[in-house]
Amino acid sequence: MPVSTPGRRLPARAVAPRATGARERAAQATRDSILHAAIKVFARDGYDGGRIEQISKAARSYDRMIYYYFGSKEGLFVEVLEEIYRRFNEAEAGLELDLDEPVAALKSVIHFVWTYYQAHPEFITLLNTENLHKGRHIARSLRATEYSSPAVGLVGSVLASGVRKGVFRSDLRARDVYLMIVGMCYFYLSNRHTLSVFLGEELEASSELARWESFIADSVLRVVSPAVTSRESTPAFLAGADR
């Protein structure tokens, strides 16, 4: 047994430094892989058709890991919906708008929504699925109301700038203008296949997509313009519509 000498210390045993966070990073990578696989499977097969074993196989993981990280298939789907909204908000946060040019800024918002929906068809497909379920999954999310707030707030900032400069009306709600924009973008793209058949036109043609974006911008700008909106300026056939 080694004996210490007064005034002399035994050399400390060398200890290999622990790889900090390695386990946590691996766990997060597994969780992310499952989530990304679930987005693809649910977008392709819907909530009812998307199976746990399909998702775990696509993620190169195991069924039990899905239950470990997400609790259930429903819990996983809720996080899928949260994730697609998070991605949308993250992309939107990258918009560089010049609020000194409110008309151009509003057109930029419209262009962003229109092109984002086209580039991310899973966004529309997953929302269609959730609407078939009457929103019962997203209603479980504690973050649901957080995801629409940035988008509405952005439109609100643009409208406020336009009001200050006298180019936009002051009696509009940002929520209403936001719904107008996303509604016109969403309906066209979510129904483009059936509408192409009914109308006898190829709505996915690049020329038609560009035409519709221009129509959306024109429609929104007409609505937000400070032109007189009194009953006297309304055509007679419209003025009597609500009688």
XYZ file of N, CA and C in Angstrom:
729
model
N 0.844 -1.196 0.000
C 0.000 0.000 0.000
C 0.877 1.242 0.000
N 0.703 2.152 -0.966
C 1.540 3.342 -1.012
C 1.329 4.211 0.208
N 2.401 4.778 0.688
C 2.336 5.659 1.853
C 2.743 7.051 1.419
N 1.949 8.001 1.817
C 2.262 9.373 1.436
C 3.347 9.931 2.326
N 4.191 10.747 1.733
C 5.264 11.399 2.467
C 4.824 12.803 2.806
N 5.096 13.250 4.038
C 4.680 14.608 4.405
C 5.192 15.620 3.382
N 4.285 16.485 2.956
C 4.617 17.536 2.008
C 4.627 17.053 0.570
N 4.279 15.770 0.365
C 4.296 15.253 -0.995
C 2.955 14.613 -1.303
N 2.396 14.851 -2.489
C 1.081 14.320 -2.850
C 1.257 13.261 -3.918
N 0.443 12.222 -3.777
C 0.461 11.180 -4.791
C -0.141 11.696 -6.090
N 0.349 11.266 -7.247
C -0.216 11.729 -8.519
C -1.653 11.279 -8.680
N -2.494 12.182 -9.127
C -3.910 11.843 -9.314
C -4.042 10.907 -10.501
N -4.990 9.977 -10.419
C -5.242 9.048 -11.513
C -5.885 9.797 -12.681
N -5.364 9.583 -13.867
C -5.901 10.252 -15.052
C -7.278 9.699 -15.373
N -8.240 10.600 -15.610
C -9.607 10.209 -15.932
C -9.941 10.755 -17.314
N -10.391 9.879 -18.189
C -10.737 10.305 -19.547
C -11.942 11.227 -19.489
N -11.875 12.372 -20.151
C -13.018 13.310 -20.131
C -14.245 12.683 -20.789
N -15.402 12.895 -20.176
C -16.650 12.342 -20.686
C -17.154 13.182 -21.848
N -17.597 12.511 -22.905
C -18.147 13.225 -24.060
C -19.479 13.848 -23.653
N -19.415 15.114 -23.305
C -20.613 15.793 -22.806
C -21.665 15.934 -23.889
N -22.886 15.560 -23.535
C -24.010 15.751 -24.428
C -24.131 14.752 -25.557
N -23.246 13.771 -25.635
C -23.292 12.807 -26.746
C -24.604 12.033 -26.735
N -25.010 11.595 -25.551
C -26.251 10.831 -25.451
C -27.453 11.702 -25.793
N -27.416 12.941 -25.309
C -28.521 13.857 -25.588
C -28.632 14.154 -27.077
N -27.479 14.332 -27.740
C -27.493 14.606 -29.179
C -28.033 13.413 -29.960
N -27.656 12.215 -29.529
C -28.142 11.006 -30.207
C -29.648 10.869 -30.035
N -30.133 11.178 -28.825
C -31.570 11.084 -28.561
C -32.334 12.101 -29.409
N -31.788 13.309 -29.516
C -32.454 14.336 -30.314
C -32.451 13.963 -31.789
N -31.366 13.355 -32.245
C -31.283 12.939 -33.652
C -32.328 11.876 -33.954
N -32.510 10.936 -33.022
C -33.517 9.891 -33.203
C -34.910 10.497 -33.231
N -35.158 11.403 -32.320
C -36.467 12.060 -32.249
C -36.759 12.846 -33.527
N -35.768 13.586 -34.005
C -35.938 14.369 -35.231
C -36.188 13.464 -36.426
N -35.461 12.356 -36.482
C -35.620 11.417 -37.595
C -37.034 10.848 -37.622
N -37.567 10.503 -36.450
C -38.934 9.989 -36.367
C -39.932 11.049 -36.808
N -39.731 12.272 -36.350
C -40.656 13.361 -36.677
C -40.669 13.633 -38.186
N -39.510 13.671 -38.790
C -39.424 13.934 -40.229
C -40.041 12.796 -41.036
N -39.830 11.561 -40.581
C -40.437 10.415 -41.263
C -41.952 10.463 -41.126
N -42.436 10.865 -39.956
C -43.880 10.939 -39.718
C -44.537 11.977 -40.616
N -43.860 13.096 -40.852
C -44.404 14.123 -41.741
C -44.637 13.532 -43.127
N -43.671 12.776 -43.631
C -43.797 12.180 -44.965
C -44.899 11.127 -45.006
N -44.950 10.273 -44.001
C -45.937 9.185 -43.993
C -47.349 9.731 -43.823
N -47.549 10.637 -42.874
C -48.889 11.199 -42.665
C -49.339 12.040 -43.864
N -48.397 12.741 -44.504
C -48.748 13.535 -45.682
C -49.155 12.622 -46.834
N -48.548 11.467 -46.908
C -48.850 10.528 -47.995
C -50.107 9.718 -47.723
N -50.260 9.236 -46.491
C -51.321 8.279 -46.182
C -52.408 8.809 -45.258
N -52.266 10.049 -44.794
C -53.249 10.583 -43.861
C -53.014 10.065 -42.453
N -53.801 10.591 -41.521
C -53.643 10.152 -40.125
C -54.073 8.702 -39.956
N -55.222 8.356 -40.512
C -55.734 7.001 -40.338
C -54.870 5.970 -41.061
N -54.363 6.329 -42.237
C -53.567 5.385 -43.022
C -52.118 5.293 -42.602
N -51.618 6.321 -41.936
C -50.219 6.310 -41.510
C -50.029 5.401 -40.305
N -49.201 4.374 -40.454
C -49.014 3.389 -39.374
C -47.674 3.589 -38.670
N -47.676 3.257 -37.402
C -46.479 3.398 -36.587
C -45.305 2.625 -37.185
N -45.558 1.391 -37.632
C -44.463 0.585 -38.166
C -43.892 1.188 -39.445
N -44.731 1.856 -40.242
C -44.234 2.533 -41.441
C -43.284 3.670 -41.056
N -43.693 4.402 -40.050
C -42.899 5.552 -39.613
C -41.573 5.118 -39.023
N -41.589 4.114 -38.162
C -40.345 3.650 -37.543
C -39.393 3.081 -38.589
N -39.942 2.398 -39.596
C -39.103 1.860 -40.663
C -38.479 2.983 -41.479
N -39.282 3.990 -41.815
C -38.774 5.129 -42.590
C -37.719 5.899 -41.809
N -37.858 5.927 -40.486
C -36.904 6.641 -39.633
C -35.713 5.775 -39.259
N -35.739 4.490 -39.690
C -34.693 3.530 -39.317
C -34.568 3.440 -37.798
N -35.740 3.355 -37.186
C -35.799 3.275 -35.733
C -36.705 2.111 -35.345
N -37.296 2.190 -34.169
C -38.139 1.114 -33.654
C -39.463 1.693 -33.151
N -40.490 0.861 -33.211
C -41.814 1.310 -32.757
C -41.750 1.849 -31.334
N -41.023 1.137 -30.491
C -40.999 1.514 -29.073
C -40.416 2.911 -28.872
N -39.526 3.346 -29.786
C -38.944 4.678 -29.649
C -39.979 5.766 -29.933
N -40.927 5.461 -30.805
C -42.000 6.427 -31.087
C -42.844 6.621 -29.839
N -43.178 5.522 -29.184
C -43.974 5.631 -27.963
C -43.172 6.279 -26.835
N -41.874 6.035 -26.838
C -41.017 6.613 -25.794
C -40.965 8.134 -25.919
N -40.796 8.632 -27.141
C -40.623 10.072 -27.341
C -41.935 10.834 -27.495
N -42.958 10.167 -28.044
C -44.186 10.892 -28.379
C -45.434 10.376 -27.656
N -45.325 9.256 -26.971
C -46.428 8.748 -26.159
C -47.434 7.913 -26.921
N -47.806 8.355 -28.121
C -48.833 7.660 -28.891
C -48.790 8.155 -30.333
N -49.542 7.501 -31.186
C -49.653 7.949 -32.571
C -50.260 9.353 -32.616
N -51.261 9.596 -31.795
C -51.881 10.910 -31.767
C -50.907 11.971 -31.286
N -50.127 11.635 -30.256
C -49.129 12.569 -29.754
C -48.106 12.915 -30.822
N -47.739 11.921 -31.615
C -46.797 12.150 -32.708
C -47.415 13.068 -33.764
N -48.688 12.843 -34.089
C -49.340 13.657 -35.110
C -49.478 15.104 -34.652
N -49.752 15.315 -33.377
C -49.830 16.680 -32.844
C -48.493 17.386 -33.053
N -47.406 16.680 -32.774
C -46.088 17.304 -32.944
C -45.733 17.498 -34.410
N -46.265 16.653 -35.279
C -46.084 16.849 -36.716
C -46.735 18.169 -37.132
N -47.947 18.410 -36.673
C -48.642 19.659 -37.005
C -47.897 20.863 -36.439
N -47.402 20.732 -35.223
C -46.623 21.827 -34.631
C -45.358 22.089 -35.436
N -44.728 21.015 -35.894
C -43.469 21.155 -36.630
C -43.664 21.847 -37.976
N -44.724 21.513 -38.697
C -44.904 22.154 -40.011
C -45.228 23.634 -39.836
N -45.923 23.996 -38.769
C -46.177 25.410 -38.505
C -44.899 26.110 -38.047
N -44.095 25.404 -37.259
C -42.829 25.993 -36.818
C -41.943 26.306 -38.028
N -41.898 25.382 -38.972
C -41.095 25.594 -40.174
C -41.612 26.792 -40.973
N -42.933 26.885 -41.078
C -43.531 28.013 -41.798
C -43.138 29.329 -41.142
N -43.272 29.393 -39.817
C -42.947 30.630 -39.092
C -41.463 30.967 -39.201
N -40.638 29.924 -39.179
C -39.191 30.140 -39.289
C -38.846 30.734 -40.651
N -39.472 30.196 -41.702
C -39.238 30.723 -43.048
C -39.766 32.150 -43.165
N -40.921 32.384 -42.583
C -41.534 33.713 -42.650
C -40.685 34.737 -41.906
N -40.045 34.298 -40.821
C -39.207 35.214 -40.040
C -38.017 35.712 -40.856
N -37.685 34.982 -41.914
C -36.578 35.392 -42.759
C -36.952 36.445 -43.788
N -38.234 36.797 -43.851
C -38.674 37.822 -44.801
C -38.072 39.177 -44.435
N -37.540 39.853 -45.426
C -37.010 41.192 -45.204
C -37.959 42.185 -45.871
N -38.770 42.824 -45.056
C -39.778 43.749 -45.564
C -39.385 45.187 -45.274
N -39.589 46.030 -46.254
C -39.372 47.462 -46.073
C -40.720 48.087 -45.738
N -40.943 48.354 -44.464
C -42.233 48.898 -44.039
C -42.443 50.326 -44.516
N -41.383 50.950 -45.032
C -41.558 52.279 -45.627
C -42.214 52.181 -47.003
N -42.302 50.954 -47.519
C -42.966 50.686 -48.797
C -44.052 49.638 -48.556
N -45.159 50.005 -47.913
C -46.162 49.036 -47.485
C -46.812 48.237 -48.619
N -46.995 48.851 -49.777
C -47.596 48.118 -50.899
C -46.669 46.997 -51.340
N -45.384 47.326 -51.514
C -44.404 46.307 -51.903
C -44.275 45.242 -50.811
N -44.344 45.668 -49.545
C -44.226 44.722 -48.433
C -45.397 43.744 -48.427
N -46.608 44.250 -48.682
C -47.777 43.370 -48.704
C -47.678 42.377 -49.863
N -47.185 42.839 -51.002
C -46.980 41.933 -52.135
C -45.950 40.860 -51.786
N -44.948 41.226 -51.014
C -43.924 40.260 -50.603
C -44.510 39.195 -49.690
N -45.408 39.606 -48.799
C -46.072 38.641 -47.917
C -46.896 37.657 -48.754
N -47.635 38.178 -49.720
C -48.455 37.336 -50.590
C -47.569 36.363 -51.368
N -46.467 36.876 -51.908
C -45.544 36.029 -52.675
C -44.962 34.935 -51.797
N -44.622 35.285 -50.558
C -44.060 34.288 -49.643
C -45.046 33.155 -49.397
N -46.282 33.498 -49.027
C -47.282 32.463 -48.736
C -47.523 31.594 -49.965
N -47.694 32.231 -51.105
C -47.989 31.524 -52.354
C -46.875 30.542 -52.719
N -45.638 30.993 -52.671
C -44.517 30.133 -53.059
C -44.194 29.094 -51.992
N -44.432 29.440 -50.718
C -44.165 28.459 -49.657
C -45.129 27.282 -49.788
N -46.397 27.563 -50.017
C -47.375 26.485 -50.180
C -47.009 25.580 -51.360
N -46.516 26.181 -52.443
C -46.138 25.377 -53.598
C -44.920 24.511 -53.300
N -43.971 25.068 -52.575
C -42.733 24.346 -52.278
C -42.918 23.295 -51.196
N -43.989 23.422 -50.410
C -44.223 22.489 -49.298
C -45.648 21.938 -49.359
N -45.917 21.075 -50.340
C -47.274 20.525 -50.471
C -47.721 19.732 -49.252
N -46.754 19.223 -48.473
C -47.121 18.486 -47.261
C -47.841 19.380 -46.265
N -47.563 20.670 -46.296
C -48.229 21.618 -45.399
C -49.735 21.613 -45.664
N -50.100 21.721 -46.925
C -51.510 21.723 -47.302
C -52.144 20.359 -47.044
N -51.448 19.295 -47.423
C -52.002 17.944 -47.260
C -52.276 17.615 -45.795
N -51.343 17.956 -44.930
C -51.515 17.649 -43.505
C -52.633 18.497 -42.892
N -52.763 19.741 -43.333
C -53.861 20.565 -42.821
C -55.205 20.056 -43.334
N -55.239 19.577 -44.572
C -56.467 18.958 -45.082
C -56.866 17.768 -44.227
N -55.872 16.947 -43.892
C -56.126 15.775 -43.048
C -56.679 16.187 -41.697
N -56.056 17.185 -41.094
C -56.498 17.615 -39.768
C -57.890 18.226 -39.807
N -58.224 18.912 -40.898
C -59.572 19.470 -41.016
C -60.617 18.376 -41.191
N -60.241 17.275 -41.828
C -61.153 16.129 -41.907
C -61.473 15.597 -40.515
N -60.513 15.760 -39.602
C -60.706 15.332 -38.206
C -61.211 16.470 -37.329
N -61.657 17.552 -37.989
C -62.258 18.699 -37.302
C -61.326 19.344 -36.271
N -60.035 19.256 -36.541
C -59.063 19.935 -35.691
C -58.875 19.329 -34.319
N -59.277 18.086 -34.141
C -59.244 17.522 -32.779
C -57.818 17.254 -32.288
N -56.880 17.057 -33.206
C -55.508 16.801 -32.783
C -54.787 18.092 -32.422
N -54.898 19.088 -33.299
C -54.215 20.349 -33.019
C -54.818 21.042 -31.803
N -56.058 20.709 -31.474
C -56.688 21.282 -30.283
C -55.971 20.829 -29.015
N -55.236 19.734 -29.103
C -54.470 19.234 -27.950
C -53.164 19.988 -27.772
N -52.762 20.722 -28.797
C -51.481 21.420 -28.734
C -51.558 22.616 -27.801
N -50.548 22.764 -26.986
C -50.474 23.911 -26.086
C -49.886 25.119 -26.803
N -49.415 24.897 -28.036
C -48.751 25.965 -28.767
C -49.552 26.460 -29.962
N -50.712 25.898 -30.202
C -51.458 26.178 -31.433
C -51.633 27.669 -31.698
N -52.035 28.415 -30.672
C -52.299 29.839 -30.898
C -51.020 30.631 -31.138
N -49.870 30.062 -30.749
C -48.606 30.766 -30.955
C -48.237 30.824 -32.431
N -48.683 29.823 -33.196
C -48.192 29.691 -34.559
C -48.831 30.669 -35.535
N -50.056 31.088 -35.302
C -50.688 32.040 -36.211
C -50.367 33.482 -35.835
N -49.999 33.710 -34.585
C -49.750 35.076 -34.119
C -48.666 35.806 -34.898
N -47.494 35.179 -35.173
C -46.462 35.902 -35.927
C -46.931 36.316 -37.308
N -47.654 35.432 -37.999
C -48.119 35.739 -39.350
C -49.110 36.895 -39.336
N -50.070 36.842 -38.431
C -51.059 37.922 -38.323
C -50.376 39.215 -37.893
N -49.417 39.092 -36.984
C -48.693 40.274 -36.523
C -47.903 40.931 -37.640
N -47.330 40.107 -38.518
C -46.578 40.642 -39.645
C -47.484 41.431 -40.584
N -48.639 40.861 -40.901
C -49.611 41.564 -41.747
C -50.061 42.848 -41.058
N -50.252 42.769 -39.745
C -50.666 43.951 -38.992
C -49.650 45.081 -39.082
N -48.360 44.729 -39.023
C -47.311 45.750 -39.121
C -47.325 46.425 -40.495
N -47.535 45.621 -41.533
C -47.582 46.159 -42.895
C -48.796 47.078 -43.059
N -49.951 46.637 -42.558
C -51.160 47.449 -42.666
C -51.017 48.766 -41.898
N -50.426 48.686 -40.708
C -50.252 49.888 -39.894
C -49.374 50.906 -40.617
N -48.333 50.418 -41.278
C -47.464 51.307 -42.039
C -48.236 51.952 -43.192
N -49.064 51.135 -43.869
C -49.854 51.655 -44.970
C -50.865 52.694 -44.531
N -51.432 52.502 -43.347
C -52.389 53.473 -42.806
C -51.677 54.794 -42.515
N -50.499 54.717 -41.922
C -49.742 55.940 -41.608
C -49.396 56.729 -42.864
N -49.147 56.003 -43.954
C -48.776 56.659 -45.204
C -49.989 57.012 -46.063
N -51.188 56.640 -45.579
C -52.402 56.996 -46.290
C -52.699 56.143 -47.510
N -52.059 54.959 -47.619
C -52.300 54.117 -48.787
C -53.187 52.909 -48.461
N -53.446 52.661 -47.168
C -54.315 51.569 -46.759
C -55.442 52.097 -45.872
N -56.548 51.388 -45.879
C -57.673 51.722 -45.005
C -57.293 51.491 -43.548
N -57.976 52.194 -42.681
C -57.693 52.070 -41.246
C -58.723 51.205 -40.525
N -59.736 50.709 -41.256
C -60.824 49.982 -40.598
C -60.740 48.472 -40.828
N -59.559 47.984 -41.162
C -59.399 46.555 -41.431
C -58.691 45.849 -40.282
N -59.078 44.603 -40.061
C -58.378 43.769 -39.091
C -57.295 42.980 -39.811
N -56.132 42.904 -39.202
C -55.029 42.150 -39.796
C -55.429 40.690 -40.002
N -56.194 40.157 -39.080
C -56.627 38.756 -39.202
C -57.419 38.535 -40.473
N -58.295 39.484 -40.826
C -59.142 39.328 -42.007
C -58.314 39.354 -43.293
N -57.349 40.256 -43.344
C -56.492 40.339 -44.525
C -55.630 39.085 -44.623
N -55.136 38.626 -43.487
C -54.342 37.390 -43.461
C -55.170 36.210 -43.967
N -56.406 36.098 -43.506
C -57.274 35.005 -43.955
C -57.570 35.105 -45.443
N -57.701 36.323 -45.942
C -57.935 36.502 -47.373
C -56.751 35.974 -48.181
N -55.556 36.314 -47.737
C -54.347 35.890 -48.450
C -54.203 34.367 -48.416
N -54.234 33.794 -47.213
C -54.006 32.345 -47.129
C -55.164 31.571 -47.746
N -56.383 32.122 -47.649
C -57.533 31.442 -48.234
C -57.418 31.335 -49.744
N -57.019 32.433 -50.393
C -56.907 32.415 -51.847
C -55.744 31.537 -52.311
N -54.684 31.514 -51.532
C -53.548 30.643 -51.871
C -53.900 29.176 -51.630
N -54.457 28.909 -50.476
C -54.719 27.540 -50.044
C -55.773 26.855 -50.909
N -56.877 27.541 -51.171
C -57.965 26.906 -51.915
C -57.512 26.515 -53.313
N -56.842 27.420 -53.984
C -56.386 27.139 -55.350
C -55.497 25.900 -55.373
N -54.507 25.856 -54.479
C -53.544 24.761 -54.511
C -54.112 23.449 -53.975
N -54.952 23.516 -52.958
C -55.498 22.280 -52.394
C -56.537 21.639 -53.303
N -57.118 22.439 -54.208
C -58.153 21.930 -55.110
C -57.733 21.969 -56.582
N -56.466 22.171 -56.827
C -56.000 22.379 -58.200
C -56.264 21.187 -59.118
N -56.236 19.978 -58.571
C -56.428 18.793 -59.415
C -57.877 18.692 -59.901
N -58.817 18.810 -58.979
C -60.226 18.724 -59.375
C -60.647 19.948 -60.189
N -60.157 21.124 -59.800
C -60.520 22.328 -60.543
C -59.984 22.281 -61.972
N -58.807 21.690 -62.155
C -58.251 21.567 -63.502
C -59.178 20.747 -64.391
N -59.789 19.703 -63.803
C -60.724 18.868 -64.569
C -62.016 19.625 -64.816
N -62.583 20.226 -63.776
C -63.866 20.921 -63.908
C -63.786 22.107 -64.862
N -62.673 22.843 -64.804
C -62.536 24.048 -65.620
C -61.931 23.765 -66.989
N -61.382 22.574 -67.141
C -60.756 22.236 -68.415
C -59.483 23.016 -68.660
N -58.799 23.399 -67.580
C -57.553 24.155 -67.691
C -56.509 23.527 -66.776
N -55.265 23.632 -67.157
C -54.188 23.090 -66.333
C -53.746 24.146 -65.334
N -54.297 24.076 -64.121
C -54.037 25.115 -63.125
C -52.623 25.056 -62.558
N -51.916 23.959 -62.806
C -50.541 23.861 -62.325
C -49.526 24.396 -63.335
N -49.993 24.815 -64.495
C -49.087 25.402 -65.486
C -48.454 26.663 -64.893
N -47.183 26.871 -65.176
C -46.475 28.016 -64.585
C -47.156 29.339 -64.921
N -47.702 29.450 -66.117
C -48.379 30.694 -66.506
C -49.632 30.933 -65.669
N -50.366 29.833 -65.351
C -51.583 29.955 -64.545
C -51.254 30.256 -63.087
N -50.175 29.677 -62.592
C -49.754 29.956 -61.213
C -49.364 31.431 -61.076
N -48.639 31.937 -62.054
C -48.240 33.346 -62.023
C -49.462 34.258 -62.143
N -50.419 33.853 -62.999
C -51.632 34.647 -63.175
C -52.424 34.733 -61.863
N -52.517 33.608 -61.146
C -53.291 33.611 -59.907
C -52.604 34.425 -58.814
N -51.294 34.362 -58.743
C -50.590 35.186 -57.759
C -50.864 36.661 -58.025
N -50.835 37.046 -59.292
C -51.116 38.436 -59.653
C -52.548 38.804 -59.275
N -53.466 37.865 -59.468
C -54.871 38.119 -59.128
C -55.043 38.280 -57.622
N -54.346 37.458 -56.848
C -54.422 37.572 -55.386
C -53.936 38.952 -54.948
N -52.773 39.351 -55.461
C -52.202 40.637 -55.079
C -53.137 41.776 -55.453
N -53.695 41.723 -56.649
C -54.610 42.765 -57.101
C -55.852 42.817 -56.215
N -56.382 41.638 -55.874
C -57.593 41.579 -55.048
C -57.350 42.128 -53.654
N -56.241 41.718 -53.045
C -55.932 42.170 -51.690
C -55.687 43.681 -51.671
N -54.948 44.168 -52.636
C -54.657 45.609 -52.672
C -55.908 46.442 -52.906
N -56.850 45.915 -53.658
C -58.116 46.626 -53.844
C -58.885 46.700 -52.523
N -58.847 45.622 -51.769
C -59.582 45.577 -50.498
C -58.974 46.528 -49.478
N -57.650 46.607 -49.446
C -57.010 47.429 -48.419
C -56.860 48.894 -48.839
N -57.168 49.216 -50.078
C -57.008 50.608 -50.538
C -57.994 51.522 -49.820
N -57.645 52.785 -49.626
C -58.513 53.717 -48.881
C -59.644 54.292 -49.714
N -59.950 53.676 -50.859
C -61.040 54.170 -51.691
C -62.346 54.165 -50.905
N -63.304 55.006 -51.308
C -64.590 55.114 -50.615
C -65.278 53.754 -50.617
N -65.769 53.341 -49.456
C -66.433 52.042 -49.342
C -67.856 52.187 -48.845
N -68.387 53.395 -48.948
C -69.741 53.627 -48.434
C -70.777 52.937 -49.297
N -72.001 52.825 -48.786
C -73.082 52.158 -49.496
C -73.413 52.876 -50.797
N -73.209 54.213 -50.810
C -73.534 54.973 -52.012
C -72.645 54.590 -53.189
N -71.406 54.132 -52.885
C -70.488 53.793 -53.964
C -70.612 52.342 -54.400
N -71.493 51.588 -53.728
C -71.654 50.182 -54.037
C -72.674 49.988 -55.146
N -72.366 49.151 -56.144
C -73.342 48.894 -57.209
C -74.679 48.461 -56.640
N -75.749 48.844 -57.306
C -77.108 48.570 -56.800
C -77.372 47.089 -56.584
N -76.832 46.260 -57.483
C -77.122 44.834 -57.345
C -76.441 44.225 -56.139
N -75.358 44.905 -55.651
C -74.675 44.445 -54.436
C -75.280 45.094 -53.201
N -75.677 46.332 -53.343
C -76.216 47.071 -52.194
C -77.477 46.420 -51.659
N -78.251 45.802 -52.528
C -79.495 45.179 -52.081
C -79.351 43.731 -51.703
N -78.104 43.235 -51.782
C -77.896 41.803 -51.542
C -78.156 41.396 -50.105
N -77.973 42.343 -49.166
C -78.151 41.953 -47.767
C -79.486 42.370 -47.211
N -80.419 42.762 -48.052
C -81.734 43.184 -47.564
C -82.616 41.982 -47.308
